[in-house]
Amino acid sequence: MEMNQYMSVFIDEANDHLQSLNDNMLLLEQSPDDISIVQVIFRSAHTLKGMSATMGFEDLASLTHDMENVLDLIRNHKLKMNSDIFDVLFKCLDALEGMVQDIAAGGDGKRDVSDLVARLKAIVSGDSAPAPAAGAGKAPAAQPAGGQPLDTYQISILTQSIDAGFQALYIEVTLREDCLLKAARAYMVFDVLEKNGEVIQSHPSVQDIEQEKFERGFSVYYITKADPAAIQEQIARISEIDTVQVKPVTKEALQAIDVAGQIAVAAQADTAAAQAVREAPAAQAPSSAPAGTSQTAQARPQPQAPKAAASRTIRVDIERLDTLMNLFSEMLIDRVRLEQLAQEIGRGDLTETVEHMARVSADLQNIVMKLRMMPVESVFNRFPRMVRDLARSLEKKVELIITGAETELDRTVIDEIGDPLVHLLRNSVDHGIEKPEERLAAGKPETGNVYLRAYHSGNHVFIEIEDDGRGINREKVLATAIKRGVLTEEKAKTLTDNEVYMLLFASGFSTAEKVSDVSGRGVGLDVVKSKIESLGGHVTVQSELGKGSRFTIQLPLTLSIISAMQVKLGSEKYAFPLSSIVETMALNPSSIRNVHGTKMIEYRDSVIPVLSLAKLVQSPDYSEEGETETEALIIRKGDKLAAVLVDDFIGQSEIVLKTLGKYLAGNPVISGATILGDGQVALIVDPNALIK
Amino acid sequence: MAEELKVIVFTLANEEYGIEVDKVKTIERLSPITRVPHTPKFVKGVINLRGVVVPVIDLRGRFDLPETEPTDNTRVIIVSAYDLEVGFIVDSANDVIDVPVDKIESPPEVVGGVKAKYLRGVAKIGEERLLILLNLAEVLNKSEIIQLKEFGAES
């Protein structure tokens, strides 16, 4: 499928609408009688339908169309929301989301939605009691002439024409599926028809047909003096026409429609009204004319007005921001180089200019970094829905309380943080929150609370997931850990509570008695931990048995520009993130002791392991063996320390983080690269990978 | 008029090879390479390509051909395909030609010491000129690299 210029706009907006649909459906579930929410949902669904139809995604359009029918009944008080309807509608949203994702991934957005459509139709017909009776009466009568409604005026014209010796015909035209210019073909059909007679009524309306607002076929009531067979042949000769059916309409049939129509109008005014409402805005949508039927006209301006005032923003392609960032980082590299040169040359005015440039570029850096910041909301907003579904499938009552969704994080972190959060939330709902009866027995309210909080603190952003569930059972964790061979029984006794909780993040660990498809298999949490650490953050757990647990994720504000210590190793240069360096020191090799085959040194009343950077990076031309005094970096991961032996320190500077590229992804020691002032690439060592 | 494939021609151990032009981003002279530890031997490291860090691999090493010292003719072909951006070190690169698609034949088992799975086909150009077309998906295949990496990590 060709990605044309509208496609990205379509995908963005479709996602926005889906998100709003999801949010509002959840709201509606809280207060099912609030019709104003239904109105908002209806409008989102309607816009989505219009967009999809314009872009030619028929399945999307037809599914939203049927959702709209259901919503329409609800907002007109013809139907009451119940959990069945909610389930079907949520399923529809899932299907829609799947289709939009498919489109975004370059697919054609096709999906078999017939099952959902059938269920929606069942809701529409099944729950509105008078409909089947009236419908049954109407359908057979209108059948010979097709299902479309005729008004009294049109019926009288048709009747009079028959009296005047014209033939009244009902013509149904279906276009070929691969027809490209549907409107043009339809126009050719109308051209043929109008040469030979007069079109009384068409379905969809001529206006809709001109704007290609129809699926594959359309039907018309038509009067002519020509031979029906000749007309059929003329139409069939137009290319890309699949089938043409011409049926004569008799006076009797018209009368039957008239009568049935009146019954239908009386008993089922809403259907006609619904159709009118549905069609009217569809016709307006492209021109976005403000006037319309009374219902849509009142409702529309409301959401638009606050929107215009609230955000004066423009959508910018993420790639452009990345390019800006790249260009800026190149400039940063030049700046460092200029500073060096200015220092060497030592001319006052040059130094001054370079210093001014440095200040300006520092400001620029701030702005560029801010541009890349996004509120975590974009990740959080899919969670209420997820927690709801999860709670339902586990037969638990859970309320998710989100605070600090406006907290901003670098886009790179936002992109990556979603999956770990999903894991932790699932974990809280599945393992943390108890079943309602269990909660009641423990003297807790039936509904469990899961809190999702985000906040800034210093140079970090914290995300917490807290539940008021059963908490972590120390003994159970230990028993499992011993059983799984994660640690020995003797060692288990010496562990603090926090150390025990961290065992949850060990690989191959699961405390759930039953493996559920929600968060079972014990592969989740260790993946969470490594993911968060790869983002330069870490995760901790606090828990109280019977009261609940809290998972805290600490993340750096930005990942793109960091302070780093550069070190030399023979002919090579490496960089360490300053955030994990405790201090630098000189080390006498004789102070290194051998403990059980591991090299250790004494450092501030404790014994910490000594690592050789040369060995870790397989240095070709440096080894600390034989040095009389070695430089060492003390690095930290959580509360664990280690000393890393290096050749020499170069100094500390701001560096721009670059990835090694996908081809080299997954390096065990190197987390990325940076470009130095001389244009050379230096590798960034991942301190988290060094401390086991 | 038969369909034609535009390819960049480069040499490797006296054989001529081709990569589709639309998969090639640029061709560069060899610039200083920063070695990356824990990678297979044919991964020479990373270079700075106008602000972007790009991994480079020695195509001779990739195909188990004897490696040589770089010369003035040595070039790095920056290939962008299958979501990856990788530089190939080759002996020289200096031609772009059109290959009629119907002239491409499936490769024999081994051509010039290169296994057939890395090749897309062989095209005969003119009388005596043989052009070997690379199967980039296989050349860039990462699963092999991962195996090698694990092997390297253990030793």
mmCIF file with all atom_site columns, C-alpha atoms in Angstrom, chain A residues 165-339:
data_model
loop_
_atom_site.group_PDB
_atom_site.id
_atom_site.type_symbol
_atom_site.label_atom_id
_atom_site.label_alt_id
_atom_site.label_comp_id
_atom_site.label_asym_id
_atom_site.label_entity_id
_atom_site.label_seq_id
_atom_site.pdbx_PDB_ins_code
_atom_site.Cartn_x
_atom_site.Cartn_y
_atom_site.Cartn_z
_atom_site.occupancy
_atom_site.B_iso_or_equiv
_atom_site.pdbx_formal_charge
_atom_site.auth_seq_id
_atom_site.auth_comp_id
_atom_site.auth_asym_id
_atom_site.auth_atom_id
_atom_site.pdbx_PDB_model_num
ATOM 1   C CA . GLY A 1 165 ? -47.641 5.606  -19.053 1.00 0.00 ? 165 GLY A CA 1
ATOM 2   C CA . PHE A 1 166 ? -44.065 5.723  -17.779 1.00 0.00 ? 166 PHE A CA 1
ATOM 3   C CA . GLN A 1 167 ? -42.341 2.693  -16.454 1.00 0.00 ? 167 GLN A CA 1
ATOM 4   C CA . ALA A 1 168 ? -41.161 2.861  -12.882 1.00 0.00 ? 168 ALA A CA 1
ATOM 5   C CA . LEU A 1 169 ? -37.992 0.883  -12.339 1.00 0.00 ? 169 LEU A CA 1
ATOM 6   C CA . TYR A 1 170 ? -35.852 0.015  -9.394  1.00 0.00 ? 170 TYR A CA 1
ATOM 7   C CA . ILE A 1 171 ? -32.245 -0.306 -10.498 1.00 0.00 ? 171 ILE A CA 1
ATOM 8   C CA . GLU A 1 172 ? -29.468 -1.719 -8.399  1.00 0.00 ? 172 GLU A CA 1
ATOM 9   C CA . VAL A 1 173 ? -25.898 -1.207 -9.613  1.00 0.00 ? 173 VAL A CA 1
ATOM 10  C CA . THR A 1 174 ? -22.839 -2.848 -8.102  1.00 0.00 ? 174 THR A CA 1
ATOM 11  C CA . LEU A 1 175 ? -19.376 -1.703 -9.057  1.00 0.00 ? 175 LEU A CA 1
ATOM 12  C CA . ARG A 1 176 ? -16.441 -4.034 -9.412  1.00 0.00 ? 176 ARG A CA 1
ATOM 13  C CA . GLU A 1 177 ? -14.449 -4.442 -6.225  1.00 0.00 ? 177 GLU A CA 1
ATOM 14  C CA . ASP A 1 178 ? -11.263 -3.099 -7.769  1.00 0.00 ? 178 ASP A CA 1
ATOM 15  C CA . CYS A 1 179 ? -12.996 -0.086 -9.252  1.00 0.00 ? 179 CYS A CA 1
ATOM 16  C CA . LEU A 1 180 ? -10.761 2.927  -8.751  1.00 0.00 ? 180 LEU A CA 1
ATOM 17  C CA . LEU A 1 181 ? -12.932 5.909  -9.621  1.00 0.00 ? 181 LEU A CA 1
ATOM 18  C CA . LYS A 1 182 ? -16.228 4.888  -8.130  1.00 0.00 ? 182 LYS A CA 1
ATOM 19  C CA . ALA A 1 183 ? -17.729 8.355  -8.329  1.00 0.00 ? 183 ALA A CA 1
ATOM 20  C CA . ALA A 1 184 ? -16.811 8.619  -11.999 1.00 0.00 ? 184 ALA A CA 1
ATOM 21  C CA . ARG A 1 185 ? -18.420 5.268  -12.834 1.00 0.00 ? 185 ARG A CA 1
ATOM 22  C CA . ALA A 1 186 ? -21.502 6.201  -10.891 1.00 0.00 ? 186 ALA A CA 1
ATOM 23  C CA . TYR A 1 187 ? -21.622 9.450  -12.791 1.00 0.00 ? 187 TYR A CA 1
ATOM 24  C CA . MET A 1 188 ? -21.534 7.540  -16.067 1.00 0.00 ? 188 MET A CA 1
ATOM 25  C CA . VAL A 1 189 ? -24.439 5.412  -14.894 1.00 0.00 ? 189 VAL A CA 1
ATOM 26  C CA . PHE A 1 190 ? -26.440 8.480  -13.978 1.00 0.00 ? 190 PHE A CA 1
ATOM 27  C CA . ASP A 1 191 ? -25.549 9.994  -17.316 1.00 0.00 ? 191 ASP A CA 1
ATOM 28  C CA . VAL A 1 192 ? -27.058 7.018  -19.125 1.00 0.00 ? 192 VAL A CA 1
ATOM 29  C CA . LEU A 1 193 ? -30.122 7.097  -16.905 1.00 0.00 ? 193 LEU A CA 1
ATOM 30  C CA . GLU A 1 194 ? -30.771 10.786 -17.311 1.00 0.00 ? 194 GLU A CA 1
ATOM 31  C CA . LYS A 1 195 ? -30.599 10.558 -21.095 1.00 0.00 ? 195 LYS A CA 1
ATOM 32  C CA . ASN A 1 196 ? -33.501 8.136  -21.060 1.00 0.00 ? 196 ASN A CA 1
ATOM 33  C CA . GLY A 1 197 ? -35.639 9.217  -18.176 1.00 0.00 ? 197 GLY A CA 1
ATOM 34  C CA . GLU A 1 198 ? -35.572 10.676 -14.701 1.00 0.00 ? 198 GLU A CA 1
ATOM 35  C CA . VAL A 1 199 ? -34.072 9.528  -11.416 1.00 0.00 ? 199 VAL A CA 1
ATOM 36  C CA . ILE A 1 200 ? -36.622 9.974  -8.663  1.00 0.00 ? 200 ILE A CA 1
ATOM 37  C CA . GLN A 1 201 ? -34.586 8.864  -5.728  1.00 0.00 ? 201 GLN A CA 1
ATOM 38  C CA . SER A 1 202 ? -31.157 7.396  -5.197  1.00 0.00 ? 202 SER A CA 1
ATOM 39  C CA . HIS A 1 203 ? -29.590 5.638  -2.298  1.00 0.00 ? 203 HIS A CA 1
ATOM 40  C CA . PRO A 1 204 ? -27.072 6.770  -1.137  1.00 0.00 ? 204 PRO A CA 1
ATOM 41  C CA . SER A 1 205 ? -27.913 10.341 -2.088  1.00 0.00 ? 205 SER A CA 1
ATOM 42  C CA . VAL A 1 206 ? -26.499 11.772 -5.307  1.00 0.00 ? 206 VAL A CA 1
ATOM 43  C CA . GLN A 1 207 ? -24.364 14.095 -3.245  1.00 0.00 ? 207 GLN A CA 1
ATOM 44  C CA . ASP A 1 208 ? -22.846 11.179 -1.329  1.00 0.00 ? 208 ASP A CA 1
ATOM 45  C CA . ILE A 1 209 ? -22.236 9.267  -4.520  1.00 0.00 ? 209 ILE A CA 1
ATOM 46  C CA . GLU A 1 210 ? -20.439 12.245 -6.038  1.00 0.00 ? 210 GLU A CA 1
ATOM 47  C CA . GLN A 1 211 ? -18.150 12.274 -3.027  1.00 0.00 ? 211 GLN A CA 1
ATOM 48  C CA . GLU A 1 212 ? -17.585 8.535  -3.217  1.00 0.00 ? 212 GLU A CA 1
ATOM 49  C CA . LYS A 1 213 ? -19.401 8.082  0.044   1.00 0.00 ? 213 LYS A CA 1
ATOM 50  C CA . PHE A 1 214 ? -20.755 4.687  -0.827  1.00 0.00 ? 214 PHE A CA 1
ATOM 51  C CA . GLU A 1 215 ? -19.475 1.173  -0.662  1.00 0.00 ? 215 GLU A CA 1
ATOM 52  C CA . ARG A 1 216 ? -19.717 -0.770 -3.876  1.00 0.00 ? 216 ARG A CA 1
ATOM 53  C CA . GLY A 1 217 ? -23.257 -0.325 -4.984  1.00 0.00 ? 217 GLY A CA 1
ATOM 54  C CA . PHE A 1 218 ? -26.115 2.102  -5.153  1.00 0.00 ? 218 PHE A CA 1
ATOM 55  C CA . SER A 1 219 ? -29.739 1.918  -6.120  1.00 0.00 ? 219 SER A CA 1
ATOM 56  C CA . VAL A 1 220 ? -32.173 4.296  -7.748  1.00 0.00 ? 220 VAL A CA 1
ATOM 57  C CA . TYR A 1 221 ? -35.885 4.642  -8.390  1.00 0.00 ? 221 TYR A CA 1
ATOM 58  C CA . TYR A 1 222 ? -36.218 5.663  -11.954 1.00 0.00 ? 222 TYR A CA 1
ATOM 59  C CA . ILE A 1 223 ? -38.956 6.524  -14.439 1.00 0.00 ? 223 ILE A CA 1
ATOM 60  C CA . THR A 1 224 ? -38.574 6.071  -18.152 1.00 0.00 ? 224 THR A CA 1
ATOM 61  C CA . LYS A 1 225 ? -40.342 5.248  -21.365 1.00 0.00 ? 225 LYS A CA 1
ATOM 62  C CA . ALA A 1 226 ? -37.440 3.219  -22.681 1.00 0.00 ? 226 ALA A CA 1
ATOM 63  C CA . ASP A 1 227 ? -37.201 -0.522 -22.602 1.00 0.00 ? 227 ASP A CA 1
ATOM 64  C CA . PRO A 1 228 ? -35.871 -1.765 -19.234 1.00 0.00 ? 228 PRO A CA 1
ATOM 65  C CA . ALA A 1 229 ? -33.700 -4.383 -20.933 1.00 0.00 ? 229 ALA A CA 1
ATOM 66  C CA . ALA A 1 230 ? -32.089 -1.735 -23.137 1.00 0.00 ? 230 ALA A CA 1
ATOM 67  C CA . ILE A 1 231 ? -31.300 0.390  -20.119 1.00 0.00 ? 231 ILE A CA 1
ATOM 68  C CA . GLN A 1 232 ? -29.843 -2.572 -18.327 1.00 0.00 ? 232 GLN A CA 1
ATOM 69  C CA . GLU A 1 233 ? -27.642 -3.305 -21.309 1.00 0.00 ? 233 GLU A CA 1
ATOM 70  C CA . GLN A 1 234 ? -26.471 0.289  -21.626 1.00 0.00 ? 234 GLN A CA 1
ATOM 71  C CA . ILE A 1 235 ? -25.463 0.429  -17.998 1.00 0.00 ? 235 ILE A CA 1
ATOM 72  C CA . ALA A 1 236 ? -23.778 -2.935 -18.101 1.00 0.00 ? 236 ALA A CA 1
ATOM 73  C CA . ARG A 1 237 ? -21.633 -1.688 -20.997 1.00 0.00 ? 237 ARG A CA 1
ATOM 74  C CA . ILE A 1 238 ? -19.961 0.904  -18.761 1.00 0.00 ? 238 ILE A CA 1
ATOM 75  C CA . SER A 1 239 ? -16.638 -0.505 -17.660 1.00 0.00 ? 239 SER A CA 1
ATOM 76  C CA . GLU A 1 240 ? -15.984 -1.643 -14.100 1.00 0.00 ? 240 GLU A CA 1
ATOM 77  C CA . ILE A 1 241 ? -19.652 -2.336 -13.457 1.00 0.00 ? 241 ILE A CA 1
ATOM 78  C CA . ASP A 1 242 ? -20.147 -5.659 -11.754 1.00 0.00 ? 242 ASP A CA 1
ATOM 79  C CA . THR A 1 243 ? -23.892 -6.247 -11.855 1.00 0.00 ? 243 THR A CA 1
ATOM 80  C CA . VAL A 1 244 ? -26.988 -4.334 -12.860 1.00 0.00 ? 244 VAL A CA 1
ATOM 81  C CA . GLN A 1 245 ? -30.420 -5.385 -11.736 1.00 0.00 ? 245 GLN A CA 1
ATOM 82  C CA . VAL A 1 246 ? -33.475 -3.705 -13.146 1.00 0.00 ? 246 VAL A CA 1
ATOM 83  C CA . LYS A 1 247 ? -36.801 -4.496 -11.530 1.00 0.00 ? 247 LYS A CA 1
ATOM 84  C CA . PRO A 1 248 ? -40.109 -2.968 -12.552 1.00 0.00 ? 248 PRO A CA 1
ATOM 85  C CA . VAL A 1 249 ? -42.016 -1.261 -9.777  1.00 0.00 ? 249 VAL A CA 1
ATOM 86  C CA . THR A 1 250 ? -45.757 -1.706 -9.815  1.00 0.00 ? 250 THR A CA 1
ATOM 87  C CA . LYS A 1 251 ? -48.415 0.535  -8.358  1.00 0.00 ? 251 LYS A CA 1
ATOM 88  C CA . GLU A 1 252 ? -49.365 -2.138 -5.850  1.00 0.00 ? 252 GLU A CA 1
ATOM 89  C CA . ALA A 1 253 ? -45.849 -2.393 -4.571  1.00 0.00 ? 253 ALA A CA 1
ATOM 90  C CA . LEU A 1 254 ? -45.703 1.354  -4.182  1.00 0.00 ? 254 LEU A CA 1
ATOM 91  C CA . GLN A 1 255 ? -48.906 1.387  -2.197  1.00 0.00 ? 255 GLN A CA 1
ATOM 92  C CA . ALA A 1 256 ? -47.573 -1.352 0.017   1.00 0.00 ? 256 ALA A CA 1
ATOM 93  C CA . ILE A 1 257 ? -44.451 0.675  0.641   1.00 0.00 ? 257 ILE A CA 1
ATOM 94  C CA . ASP A 1 258 ? -46.560 3.701  1.362   1.00 0.00 ? 258 ASP A CA 1
ATOM 95  C CA . VAL A 1 259 ? -48.598 1.875  3.965   1.00 0.00 ? 259 VAL A CA 1
ATOM 96  C CA . ALA A 1 260 ? -45.642 0.083  5.451   1.00 0.00 ? 260 ALA A CA 1
ATOM 97  C CA . GLY A 1 261 ? -43.763 3.341  5.476   1.00 0.00 ? 261 GLY A CA 1
ATOM 98  C CA . GLN A 1 262 ? -46.474 5.020  7.452   1.00 0.00 ? 262 GLN A CA 1
ATOM 99  C CA . ILE A 1 263 ? -46.515 2.222  9.958   1.00 0.00 ? 263 ILE A CA 1
ATOM 100 C CA . ALA A 1 264 ? -42.787 2.393  10.148  1.00 0.00 ? 264 ALA A CA 1
ATOM 101 C CA . VAL A 1 265 ? -42.859 6.136  10.559  1.00 0.00 ? 265 VAL A CA 1
ATOM 102 C CA . ALA A 1 266 ? -45.342 5.837  13.359  1.00 0.00 ? 266 ALA A CA 1
ATOM 103 C CA . ALA A 1 267 ? -43.810 2.922  15.192  1.00 0.00 ? 267 ALA A CA 1
ATOM 104 C CA . GLN A 1 268 ? -40.214 3.448  14.417  1.00 0.00 ? 268 GLN A CA 1
ATOM 105 C CA . ALA A 1 269 ? -39.625 7.089  13.844  1.00 0.00 ? 269 ALA A CA 1
ATOM 106 C CA . ASP A 1 270 ? -36.239 6.742  15.418  1.00 0.00 ? 270 ASP A CA 1
ATOM 107 C CA . THR A 1 271 ? -34.866 4.603  12.604  1.00 0.00 ? 271 THR A CA 1
ATOM 108 C CA . ALA A 1 272 ? -35.621 7.187  10.013  1.00 0.00 ? 272 ALA A CA 1
ATOM 109 C CA . ALA A 1 273 ? -34.432 9.925  12.289  1.00 0.00 ? 273 ALA A CA 1
ATOM 110 C CA . ALA A 1 274 ? -31.310 7.989  13.031  1.00 0.00 ? 274 ALA A CA 1
ATOM 111 C CA . GLN A 1 275 ? -30.680 7.556  9.381   1.00 0.00 ? 275 GLN A CA 1
ATOM 112 C CA . ALA A 1 276 ? -31.230 11.204 8.725   1.00 0.00 ? 276 ALA A CA 1
ATOM 113 C CA . VAL A 1 277 ? -28.842 12.155 11.469  1.00 0.00 ? 277 VAL A CA 1
ATOM 114 C CA . ARG A 1 278 ? -26.343 9.668  10.202  1.00 0.00 ? 278 ARG A CA 1
ATOM 115 C CA . GLU A 1 279 ? -26.490 10.835 6.674   1.00 0.00 ? 279 GLU A CA 1
ATOM 116 C CA . ALA A 1 280 ? -26.618 14.523 7.259   1.00 0.00 ? 280 ALA A CA 1
ATOM 117 C CA . PRO A 1 281 ? -23.270 14.892 9.043   1.00 0.00 ? 281 PRO A CA 1
ATOM 118 C CA . ALA A 1 282 ? -21.680 12.446 6.637   1.00 0.00 ? 282 ALA A CA 1
ATOM 119 C CA . ALA A 1 283 ? -22.504 14.824 3.856   1.00 0.00 ? 283 ALA A CA 1
ATOM 120 C CA . GLN A 1 284 ? -21.219 17.785 5.784   1.00 0.00 ? 284 GLN A CA 1
ATOM 121 C CA . ALA A 1 285 ? -18.028 16.277 7.040   1.00 0.00 ? 285 ALA A CA 1
ATOM 122 C CA . PRO A 1 286 ? -15.776 17.081 4.085   1.00 0.00 ? 286 PRO A CA 1
ATOM 123 C CA . SER A 1 287 ? -16.796 20.710 3.900   1.00 0.00 ? 287 SER A CA 1
ATOM 124 C CA . SER A 1 288 ? -16.964 20.818 7.702   1.00 0.00 ? 288 SER A CA 1
ATOM 125 C CA . ALA A 1 289 ? -19.923 23.130 7.396   1.00 0.00 ? 289 ALA A CA 1
ATOM 126 C CA . PRO A 1 290 ? -20.973 24.224 10.853  1.00 0.00 ? 290 PRO A CA 1
ATOM 127 C CA . ALA A 1 291 ? -24.711 24.039 10.193  1.00 0.00 ? 291 ALA A CA 1
ATOM 128 C CA . GLY A 1 292 ? -26.445 20.693 10.252  1.00 0.00 ? 292 GLY A CA 1
ATOM 129 C CA . THR A 1 293 ? -29.278 18.857 11.812  1.00 0.00 ? 293 THR A CA 1
ATOM 130 C CA . SER A 1 294 ? -30.241 20.193 15.157  1.00 0.00 ? 294 SER A CA 1
ATOM 131 C CA . GLN A 1 295 ? -28.602 17.425 17.164  1.00 0.00 ? 295 GLN A CA 1
ATOM 132 C CA . THR A 1 296 ? -25.190 17.601 15.608  1.00 0.00 ? 296 THR A CA 1
ATOM 133 C CA . ALA A 1 297 ? -25.245 21.352 15.380  1.00 0.00 ? 297 ALA A CA 1
ATOM 134 C CA . GLN A 1 298 ? -25.659 21.795 19.110  1.00 0.00 ? 298 GLN A CA 1
ATOM 135 C CA . ALA A 1 299 ? -23.127 19.236 20.046  1.00 0.00 ? 299 ALA A CA 1
ATOM 136 C CA . ARG A 1 300 ? -20.259 20.012 17.713  1.00 0.00 ? 300 ARG A CA 1
ATOM 137 C CA . PRO A 1 301 ? -19.020 23.432 18.776  1.00 0.00 ? 301 PRO A CA 1
ATOM 138 C CA . GLN A 1 302 ? -18.719 22.326 22.386  1.00 0.00 ? 302 GLN A CA 1
ATOM 139 C CA . PRO A 1 303 ? -15.655 20.135 22.148  1.00 0.00 ? 303 PRO A CA 1
ATOM 140 C CA . GLN A 1 304 ? -14.022 22.325 19.554  1.00 0.00 ? 304 GLN A CA 1
ATOM 141 C CA . ALA A 1 305 ? -14.048 25.553 21.482  1.00 0.00 ? 305 ALA A CA 1
ATOM 142 C CA . PRO A 1 306 ? -11.967 24.434 24.484  1.00 0.00 ? 306 PRO A CA 1
ATOM 143 C CA . LYS A 1 307 ? -9.631  22.493 22.216  1.00 0.00 ? 307 LYS A CA 1
ATOM 144 C CA . ALA A 1 308 ? -8.676  25.583 20.273  1.00 0.00 ? 308 ALA A CA 1
ATOM 145 C CA . ALA A 1 309 ? -7.959  27.502 23.451  1.00 0.00 ? 309 ALA A CA 1
ATOM 146 C CA . ALA A 1 310 ? -6.113  24.766 25.320  1.00 0.00 ? 310 ALA A CA 1
ATOM 147 C CA . SER A 1 311 ? -3.341  23.775 22.977  1.00 0.00 ? 311 SER A CA 1
ATOM 148 C CA . ARG A 1 312 ? -1.638  25.987 20.482  1.00 0.00 ? 312 ARG A CA 1
ATOM 149 C CA . THR A 1 313 ? 0.562   23.257 19.142  1.00 0.00 ? 313 THR A CA 1
ATOM 150 C CA . ILE A 1 314 ? 1.626   21.845 15.843  1.00 0.00 ? 314 ILE A CA 1
ATOM 151 C CA . ARG A 1 315 ? 2.323   18.288 14.983  1.00 0.00 ? 315 ARG A CA 1
ATOM 152 C CA . VAL A 1 316 ? 5.957   17.731 14.061  1.00 0.00 ? 316 VAL A CA 1
ATOM 153 C CA . ASP A 1 317 ? 7.282   14.578 12.543  1.00 0.00 ? 317 ASP A CA 1
ATOM 154 C CA . ILE A 1 318 ? 9.436   12.799 15.119  1.00 0.00 ? 318 ILE A CA 1
ATOM 155 C CA . GLU A 1 319 ? 12.086  12.276 12.480  1.00 0.00 ? 319 GLU A CA 1
ATOM 156 C CA . ARG A 1 320 ? 12.536  16.010 12.118  1.00 0.00 ? 320 ARG A CA 1
ATOM 157 C CA . LEU A 1 321 ? 13.131  16.320 15.834  1.00 0.00 ? 321 LEU A CA 1
ATOM 158 C CA . ASP A 1 322 ? 15.681  13.551 15.624  1.00 0.00 ? 322 ASP A CA 1
ATOM 159 C CA . THR A 1 323 ? 17.397  15.334 12.763  1.00 0.00 ? 323 THR A CA 1
ATOM 160 C CA . LEU A 1 324 ? 17.437  18.529 14.780  1.00 0.00 ? 324 LEU A CA 1
ATOM 161 C CA . MET A 1 325 ? 18.935  16.638 17.670  1.00 0.00 ? 325 MET A CA 1
ATOM 162 C CA . ASN A 1 326 ? 21.577  15.073 15.432  1.00 0.00 ? 326 ASN A CA 1
ATOM 163 C CA . LEU A 1 327 ? 22.512  18.389 13.897  1.00 0.00 ? 327 LEU A CA 1
ATOM 164 C CA . PHE A 1 328 ? 22.700  19.941 17.297  1.00 0.00 ? 328 PHE A CA 1
ATOM 165 C CA . SER A 1 329 ? 24.929  17.209 18.622  1.00 0.00 ? 329 SER A CA 1
ATOM 166 C CA . GLU A 1 330 ? 27.265  17.685 15.683  1.00 0.00 ? 330 GLU A CA 1
ATOM 167 C CA . MET A 1 331 ? 27.440  21.323 16.591  1.00 0.00 ? 331 MET A CA 1
ATOM 168 C CA . LEU A 1 332 ? 28.183  20.370 20.167  1.00 0.00 ? 332 LEU A CA 1
ATOM 169 C CA . ILE A 1 333 ? 31.125  18.319 18.972  1.00 0.00 ? 333 ILE A CA 1
ATOM 170 C CA . ASP A 1 334 ? 32.419  21.313 16.999  1.00 0.00 ? 334 ASP A CA 1
ATOM 171 C CA . ARG A 1 335 ? 31.950  23.515 20.009  1.00 0.00 ? 335 ARG A CA 1
ATOM 172 C CA . VAL A 1 336 ? 34.186  21.310 22.099  1.00 0.00 ? 336 VAL A CA 1
ATOM 173 C CA . ARG A 1 337 ? 36.766  21.404 19.335  1.00 0.00 ? 337 ARG A CA 1
ATOM 174 C CA . LEU A 1 338 ? 36.508  25.206 19.049  1.00 0.00 ? 338 LEU A CA 1
ATOM 175 C CA . GLU A 1 339 ? 36.994  25.570 22.767  1.00 0.00 ? 339 GLU A CA 1
#
